[in-house]
GROMACS .gro file of C-alpha atoms in nm:
model
  348
    1UNK     CA    1  13.239  16.228  15.777
    2UNK     CA    2  12.907  16.246  15.952
    3UNK     CA    3  12.918  16.083  16.301
    4UNK     CA    4  12.600  15.859  16.363
    5UNK     CA    5  12.407  15.944  16.670
    6UNK     CA    6  12.278  15.660  16.874
    7UNK     CA    7  11.941  15.708  17.064
    8UNK     CA    8  12.027  15.525  17.408
    9UNK     CA    9  11.759  15.390  17.638
   10UNK     CA   10  11.821  15.588  17.987
   11UNK     CA   11  11.778  15.268  18.178
   12UNK     CA   12  12.049  15.100  17.962
   13UNK     CA   13  12.292  15.373  18.043
   14UNK     CA   14  12.217  15.321  18.413
   15UNK     CA   15  12.202  14.954  18.426
   16UNK     CA   16  12.347  14.802  18.125
   17UNK     CA   17  12.225  14.506  17.928
   18UNK     CA   18  12.309  14.234  18.173
   19UNK     CA   19  11.969  14.251  18.349
   20UNK     CA   20  11.698  14.057  18.183
   21UNK     CA   21  11.434  14.218  18.423
   22UNK     CA   22  11.458  14.538  18.614
   23UNK     CA   23  11.387  14.435  18.982
   24UNK     CA   24  11.534  14.743  19.141
   25UNK     CA   25  11.281  14.786  19.407
   26UNK     CA   26  11.163  14.525  19.664
   27UNK     CA   27  10.855  14.576  19.833
   28UNK     CA   28  10.964  14.364  20.121
   29UNK     CA   29  11.224  14.626  20.208
   30UNK     CA   30  10.992  14.921  20.281
   31UNK     CA   31  10.710  14.965  20.523
   32UNK     CA   32  10.323  14.971  20.441
   33UNK     CA   33  10.322  15.356  20.531
   34UNK     CA   34  10.594  15.424  20.289
   35UNK     CA   35  10.402  15.231  20.011
   36UNK     CA   36  10.065  15.408  20.102
   37UNK     CA   37  10.243  15.763  20.105
   38UNK     CA   38  10.421  15.720  19.776
   39UNK     CA   39  10.203  15.475  19.572
   40UNK     CA   40   9.860  15.513  19.746
   41UNK     CA   41   9.820  15.143  19.848
   42UNK     CA   42   9.937  14.892  20.109
   43UNK     CA   43  10.187  14.595  20.034
   44UNK     CA   44   9.909  14.315  20.006
   45UNK     CA   45   9.705  14.525  19.767
   46UNK     CA   46   9.997  14.561  19.536
   47UNK     CA   47  10.092  14.180  19.562
   48UNK     CA   48   9.722  14.118  19.450
   49UNK     CA   49   9.779  14.341  19.134
   50UNK     CA   50  10.103  14.164  19.055
   51UNK     CA   51   9.918  13.836  19.058
   52UNK     CA   52   9.626  13.985  18.852
   53UNK     CA   53   9.825  14.154  18.601
   54UNK     CA   54  10.151  13.973  18.589
   55UNK     CA   55  10.099  13.761  18.287
   56UNK     CA   56   9.982  14.063  18.083
   57UNK     CA   57  10.269  14.280  18.191
   58UNK     CA   58  10.528  13.993  18.111
   59UNK     CA   59  10.446  13.964  17.741
   60UNK     CA   60  10.739  13.924  17.514
   61UNK     CA   61  10.894  14.236  17.384
   62UNK     CA   62  11.166  14.328  17.136
   63UNK     CA   63  11.355  14.486  17.430
   64UNK     CA   64  11.647  14.295  17.549
   65UNK     CA   65  11.533  14.351  17.909
   66UNK     CA   66  11.194  14.380  18.044
   67UNK     CA   67  11.080  14.583  18.343
   68UNK     CA   68  10.928  14.349  18.611
   69UNK     CA   69  10.554  14.363  18.648
   70UNK     CA   70  10.612  14.462  19.007
   71UNK     CA   71  10.797  14.763  18.892
   72UNK     CA   72  10.553  14.848  18.634
   73UNK     CA   73  10.253  14.841  18.864
   74UNK     CA   74  10.437  15.060  19.120
   75UNK     CA   75  10.526  15.311  18.849
   76UNK     CA   76  10.158  15.323  18.731
   77UNK     CA   77  10.011  15.344  19.090
   78UNK     CA   78  10.256  15.635  19.142
   79UNK     CA   79  10.128  15.818  18.850
   80UNK     CA   80   9.755  15.745  18.920
   81UNK     CA   81   9.775  15.866  19.281
   82UNK     CA   82   9.998  16.155  19.228
   83UNK     CA   83   9.932  16.282  18.902
   84UNK     CA   84  10.298  16.321  18.814
   85UNK     CA   85  10.589  16.171  18.618
   86UNK     CA   86  10.831  16.352  18.844
   87UNK     CA   87  11.175  16.213  18.854
   88UNK     CA   88  11.150  16.134  19.218
   89UNK     CA   89  10.911  15.875  19.156
   90UNK     CA   90  11.107  15.710  18.883
   91UNK     CA   91  11.432  15.732  19.090
   92UNK     CA   92  11.250  15.550  19.386
   93UNK     CA   93  11.211  15.244  19.164
   94UNK     CA   94  11.503  15.294  18.935
   95UNK     CA   95  11.366  15.378  18.608
   96UNK     CA   96  11.362  15.664  18.374
   97UNK     CA   97  11.064  15.902  18.301
   98UNK     CA   98  11.020  15.751  17.965
   99UNK     CA   99  10.991  15.417  18.122
  100UNK     CA  100  10.754  15.560  18.360
  101UNK     CA  101  10.527  15.659  18.077
  102UNK     CA  102  10.553  15.312  17.908
  103UNK     CA  103  10.475  15.144  18.239
  104UNK     CA  104  10.159  15.358  18.282
  105UNK     CA  105  10.033  15.267  17.933
  106UNK     CA  106  10.100  14.893  17.989
  107UNK     CA  107   9.919  14.878  18.337
  108UNK     CA  108   9.653  15.087  18.209
  109UNK     CA  109   9.553  14.867  17.923
  110UNK     CA  110   9.594  14.552  18.139
  111UNK     CA  111   9.335  14.711  18.383
  112UNK     CA  112   9.110  14.804  18.099
  113UNK     CA  113   9.108  14.452  17.973
  114UNK     CA  114   8.971  14.341  18.302
  115UNK     CA  115   8.710  14.614  18.336
  116UNK     CA  116   8.398  14.402  18.277
  117UNK     CA  117   8.542  14.164  18.550
  118UNK     CA  118   8.534  14.434  18.827
  119UNK     CA  119   8.257  14.675  18.694
  120UNK     CA  120   7.932  14.527  18.658
  121UNK     CA  121   7.558  14.494  18.771
  122UNK     CA  122   7.479  14.188  19.010
  123UNK     CA  123   7.299  13.922  18.804
  124UNK     CA  124   7.171  13.668  19.047
  125UNK     CA  125   6.834  13.737  19.242
  126UNK     CA  126   6.994  13.739  19.576
  127UNK     CA  127   7.254  13.984  19.477
  128UNK     CA  128   6.999  14.224  19.316
  129UNK     CA  129   6.787  14.212  19.629
  130UNK     CA  130   7.101  14.286  19.856
  131UNK     CA  131   7.147  14.596  19.620
  132UNK     CA  132   6.794  14.708  19.679
  133UNK     CA  133   6.810  14.661  20.055
  134UNK     CA  134   7.122  14.852  20.094
  135UNK     CA  135   6.979  15.134  19.909
  136UNK     CA  136   6.657  15.128  20.100
  137UNK     CA  137   6.855  15.140  20.428
  138UNK     CA  138   6.999  15.480  20.342
  139UNK     CA  139   6.676  15.686  20.314
  140UNK     CA  140   6.383  15.464  20.244
  141UNK     CA  141   6.386  15.466  19.872
  142UNK     CA  142   6.260  15.130  19.748
  143UNK     CA  143   6.360  14.949  19.423
  144UNK     CA  144   6.695  15.120  19.367
  145UNK     CA  145   6.931  14.931  19.152
  146UNK     CA  146   7.194  15.210  19.132
  147UNK     CA  147   7.243  15.584  19.133
  148UNK     CA  148   7.369  15.749  18.792
  149UNK     CA  149   7.548  16.070  18.724
  150UNK     CA  150   7.822  16.229  18.517
  151UNK     CA  151   8.155  16.390  18.607
  152UNK     CA  152   8.397  16.578  18.402
  153UNK     CA  153   8.780  16.501  18.380
  154UNK     CA  154   9.013  16.764  18.230
  155UNK     CA  155   9.202  16.664  17.924
  156UNK     CA  156   9.454  16.842  17.701
  157UNK     CA  157   9.314  16.983  17.389
  158UNK     CA  158   9.304  16.728  17.114
  159UNK     CA  159   9.372  16.986  16.843
  160UNK     CA  160   9.264  17.343  16.764
  161UNK     CA  161   8.983  17.245  16.528
  162UNK     CA  162   8.804  16.990  16.748
  163UNK     CA  163   8.554  17.173  16.988
  164UNK     CA  164   8.363  16.865  17.082
  165UNK     CA  165   8.548  16.818  17.399
  166UNK     CA  166   8.507  17.190  17.506
  167UNK     CA  167   8.253  17.200  17.790
  168UNK     CA  168   8.034  17.462  17.923
  169UNK     CA  169   8.327  17.605  18.137
  170UNK     CA  170   8.533  17.649  17.811
  171UNK     CA  171   8.774  17.359  17.934
  172UNK     CA  172   8.858  17.041  17.752
  173UNK     CA  173   8.713  16.741  17.911
  174UNK     CA  174   8.582  16.400  17.899
  175UNK     CA  175   8.207  16.362  18.030
  176UNK     CA  176   8.206  16.024  18.226
  177UNK     CA  177   7.878  15.851  18.299
  178UNK     CA  178   7.888  15.622  18.591
  179UNK     CA  179   7.659  15.422  18.830
  180UNK     CA  180   7.746  15.315  19.180
  181UNK     CA  181   7.579  15.096  19.456
  182UNK     CA  182   7.512  15.202  19.808
  183UNK     CA  183   7.868  15.143  19.913
  184UNK     CA  184   8.033  15.349  19.640
  185UNK     CA  185   8.113  15.045  19.432
  186UNK     CA  186   8.090  15.107  19.037
  187UNK     CA  187   7.842  14.916  18.859
  188UNK     CA  188   7.886  15.090  18.526
  189UNK     CA  189   8.164  15.337  18.382
  190UNK     CA  190   8.163  15.494  18.058
  191UNK     CA  191   8.456  15.737  18.031
  192UNK     CA  192   8.479  15.828  17.670
  193UNK     CA  193   8.213  16.082  17.609
  194UNK     CA  194   8.322  16.440  17.487
  195UNK     CA  195   8.286  16.713  17.732
  196UNK     CA  196   8.062  16.920  17.518
  197UNK     CA  197   7.777  16.669  17.532
  198UNK     CA  198   7.529  16.745  17.819
  199UNK     CA  199   7.451  16.475  18.068
  200UNK     CA  200   7.084  16.389  17.907
  201UNK     CA  201   7.265  16.340  17.567
  202UNK     CA  202   7.536  16.115  17.710
  203UNK     CA  203   7.280  15.892  17.892
  204UNK     CA  204   7.055  15.894  17.568
  205UNK     CA  205   7.359  15.750  17.369
  206UNK     CA  206   7.513  15.553  17.636
  207UNK     CA  207   7.526  15.148  17.642
  208UNK     CA  208   7.377  15.191  17.986
  209UNK     CA  209   7.051  15.300  17.833
  210UNK     CA  210   7.041  14.997  17.598
  211UNK     CA  211   7.128  14.771  17.889
  212UNK     CA  212   6.838  14.881  18.088
  213UNK     CA  213   6.577  14.901  17.806
  214UNK     CA  214   6.664  14.549  17.652
  215UNK     CA  215   6.818  14.327  17.926
  216UNK     CA  216   6.803  14.436  18.280
  217UNK     CA  217   6.569  14.413  18.564
  218UNK     CA  218   6.200  14.537  18.517
  219UNK     CA  219   6.118  14.543  18.894
  220UNK     CA  220   6.371  14.828  18.978
  221UNK     CA  221   6.526  15.151  18.870
  222UNK     CA  222   6.811  15.394  18.873
  223UNK     CA  223   6.802  15.728  19.038
  224UNK     CA  224   6.917  16.023  18.828
  225UNK     CA  225   6.912  16.390  18.893
  226UNK     CA  226   6.739  16.659  18.723
  227UNK     CA  227   6.975  16.661  18.433
  228UNK     CA  228   6.811  16.333  18.312
  229UNK     CA  229   6.468  16.260  18.162
  230UNK     CA  230   6.236  16.039  18.381
  231UNK     CA  231   6.207  15.687  18.232
  232UNK     CA  232   6.048  15.376  18.353
  233UNK     CA  233   6.388  15.245  18.481
  234UNK     CA  234   6.513  15.604  18.591
  235UNK     CA  235   6.350  15.798  18.871
  236UNK     CA  236   6.429  16.171  18.885
  237UNK     CA  237   6.323  16.427  19.135
  238UNK     CA  238   5.991  16.629  19.099
  239UNK     CA  239   6.073  16.976  18.971
  240UNK     CA  240   5.821  17.153  19.206
  241UNK     CA  241   5.701  16.932  19.483
  242UNK     CA  242   5.364  17.039  19.623
  243UNK     CA  243   5.244  16.765  19.847
  244UNK     CA  244   5.408  16.624  20.170
  245UNK     CA  245   5.443  16.293  19.975
  246UNK     CA  246   5.645  16.476  19.707
  247UNK     CA  247   5.845  16.645  19.937
  248UNK     CA  248   5.937  16.328  20.121
  249UNK     CA  249   6.009  16.166  19.776
  250UNK     CA  250   6.245  16.440  19.682
  251UNK     CA  251   6.428  16.419  20.022
  252UNK     CA  252   6.467  16.047  20.004
  253UNK     CA  253   6.587  16.074  19.637
  254UNK     CA  254   6.852  16.351  19.713
  255UNK     CA  255   6.989  16.154  20.013
  256UNK     CA  256   7.016  15.824  19.822
  257UNK     CA  257   7.157  16.000  19.502
  258UNK     CA  258   7.418  16.165  19.705
  259UNK     CA  259   7.626  15.841  19.725
  260UNK     CA  260   7.747  15.900  19.368
  261UNK     CA  261   7.865  16.248  19.452
  262UNK     CA  262   8.059  16.114  19.752
  263UNK     CA  263   8.210  15.843  19.526
  264UNK     CA  264   8.319  16.083  19.262
  265UNK     CA  265   8.492  16.301  19.532
  266UNK     CA  266   8.667  15.984  19.679
  267UNK     CA  267   8.780  15.859  19.345
  268UNK     CA  268   8.944  16.202  19.261
  269UNK     CA  269   9.090  16.229  19.594
  270UNK     CA  270   9.252  15.866  19.570
  271UNK     CA  271   9.369  15.926  19.203
  272UNK     CA  272   9.503  16.264  19.174
  273UNK     CA  273   9.582  16.226  18.815
  274UNK     CA  274   9.195  16.294  18.762
  275UNK     CA  275   9.123  16.593  19.002
  276UNK     CA  276   9.302  16.855  18.792
  277UNK     CA  277   9.534  16.958  19.057
  278UNK     CA  278   9.841  16.848  18.853
  279UNK     CA  279   9.693  16.988  18.537
  280UNK     CA  280   9.507  16.818  18.258
  281UNK     CA  281   9.561  16.464  18.151
  282UNK     CA  282   9.838  16.497  17.883
  283UNK     CA  283   9.703  16.231  17.660
  284UNK     CA  284   9.466  16.175  17.356
  285UNK     CA  285   9.087  16.148  17.452
  286UNK     CA  286   9.119  15.766  17.392
  287UNK     CA  287   9.413  15.714  17.614
  288UNK     CA  288   9.278  15.975  17.866
  289UNK     CA  289   8.953  15.765  17.882
  290UNK     CA  290   9.127  15.440  17.950
  291UNK     CA  291   9.336  15.594  18.222
  292UNK     CA  292   9.000  15.719  18.395
  293UNK     CA  293   8.876  15.352  18.339
  294UNK     CA  294   9.188  15.204  18.478
  295UNK     CA  295   9.126  15.412  18.803
  296UNK     CA  296   8.763  15.304  18.825
  297UNK     CA  297   8.883  14.929  18.809
  298UNK     CA  298   9.124  15.004  19.080
  299UNK     CA  299   8.869  15.186  19.294
  300UNK     CA  300   8.647  14.865  19.284
  301UNK     CA  301   8.932  14.639  19.369
  302UNK     CA  302   9.023  14.871  19.666
  303UNK     CA  303   8.679  14.814  19.800
  304UNK     CA  304   8.691  14.452  19.759
  305UNK     CA  305   9.019  14.462  19.978
  306UNK     CA  306   8.848  14.657  20.262
  307UNK     CA  307   8.995  14.990  20.162
  308UNK     CA  308   8.672  15.195  20.242
  309UNK     CA  309   8.536  15.435  19.982
  310UNK     CA  310   8.470  15.679  20.264
  311UNK     CA  311   8.790  15.669  20.441
  312UNK     CA  312   8.961  15.892  20.199
  313UNK     CA  313   8.947  16.280  20.287
  314UNK     CA  314   8.772  16.501  20.034
  315UNK     CA  315   9.021  16.694  19.794
  316UNK     CA  316   9.009  16.983  19.563
  317UNK     CA  317   8.901  16.883  19.230
  318UNK     CA  318   8.803  17.002  18.899
  319UNK     CA  319   8.514  17.242  18.898
  320UNK     CA  320   8.236  17.071  18.739
  321UNK     CA  321   8.041  17.237  18.434
  322UNK     CA  322   7.709  17.333  18.553
  323UNK     CA  323   7.423  17.197  18.369
  324UNK     CA  324   7.153  17.423  18.220
  325UNK     CA  325   6.869  17.229  18.358
  326UNK     CA  326   6.566  17.287  18.120
  327UNK     CA  327   6.370  17.066  18.364
  328UNK     CA  328   6.180  16.885  18.084
  329UNK     CA  329   5.957  16.642  18.238
  330UNK     CA  330   5.926  16.314  18.049
  331UNK     CA  331   5.646  16.252  17.797
  332UNK     CA  332   5.662  15.881  17.878
  333UNK     CA  333   5.322  15.821  18.039
  334UNK     CA  334   5.434  15.487  18.183
  335UNK     CA  335   5.734  15.638  18.360
  336UNK     CA  336   5.516  15.906  18.499
  337UNK     CA  337   5.257  15.640  18.628
  338UNK     CA  338   5.548  15.441  18.787
  339UNK     CA  339   5.684  15.751  18.985
  340UNK     CA  340   5.329  15.850  19.090
  341UNK     CA  341   5.266  15.506  19.204
  342UNK     CA  342   5.588  15.514  19.396
  343UNK     CA  343   5.472  15.835  19.577
  344UNK     CA  344   5.141  15.689  19.670
  345UNK     CA  345   5.272  15.344  19.796
  346UNK     CA  346   5.576  15.440  19.983
  347UNK     CA  347   5.581  15.825  20.052
  348UNK     CA  348   5.204  15.929  20.122
   0.00000   0.00000   0.00000
């Protein structure tokens, strides 16, 4: 007679059914130094996340026991900041690798649900003016509402037939379009674009373009590099500067735009699951996109809590595919007029 095989939960074997929640790890029992070294963030930041996400992470389940929101958040932070589901991480908080994976999924979705709360452009006039003033203070570039660029994050191959995620380096990736302010706070993050798409195509199809062409401020612009077209709301550098004013414009543009490159380095340094050092994200493109966006939300929350964007050391990261800039100047005569007026008014 065949013997039925029961599939057992590893946590059940370890802890039995007597526990309604799995509160195995107490934040108050360890030092801030330990929390930062193991999970990437200090105690008060983790407490804030428990308050923020607790209701979402305590949703009723079919399981007889639920893992506490605190434990779920620690598991997710451990993965985001280390890029690993190593057994030692689960051992530290008393859950299995399978439960670690579930925790990451739960916390990721809870953060993605709150993305618009933490990643957005300012709307009131005073905040918009403050945004421009902060950028002007960097290198004298007026009217800047944000700096925009793309960065690639490596993912596993979705399937053998799908080449849309293969970038110019022959690697599978997501091409992520982001905008940040002068402090590195993200104002927009679209993390779902296939790696085969060049930056200019991503921007052309992005919600960001619709936002700026139909809704946002008419008295300012974003700064983008030469991989983008010049637009009335997007100032790019001059391909071949000839006059002193054009050189000054390009220098101010480059110094200001550099903020987003530093922000990308910091995000990859803080969230090692994105930097490629532990391999690619082992998820579908959709789930990988959500993990990237969750890390972007955490990045902004960390800045709100005084964890300075520039305090993290630069780390190794996935080599970015080089764009083959065709340097196509915009045919938009109004955009050209606006850039020329900017040159004459502020850099002559």
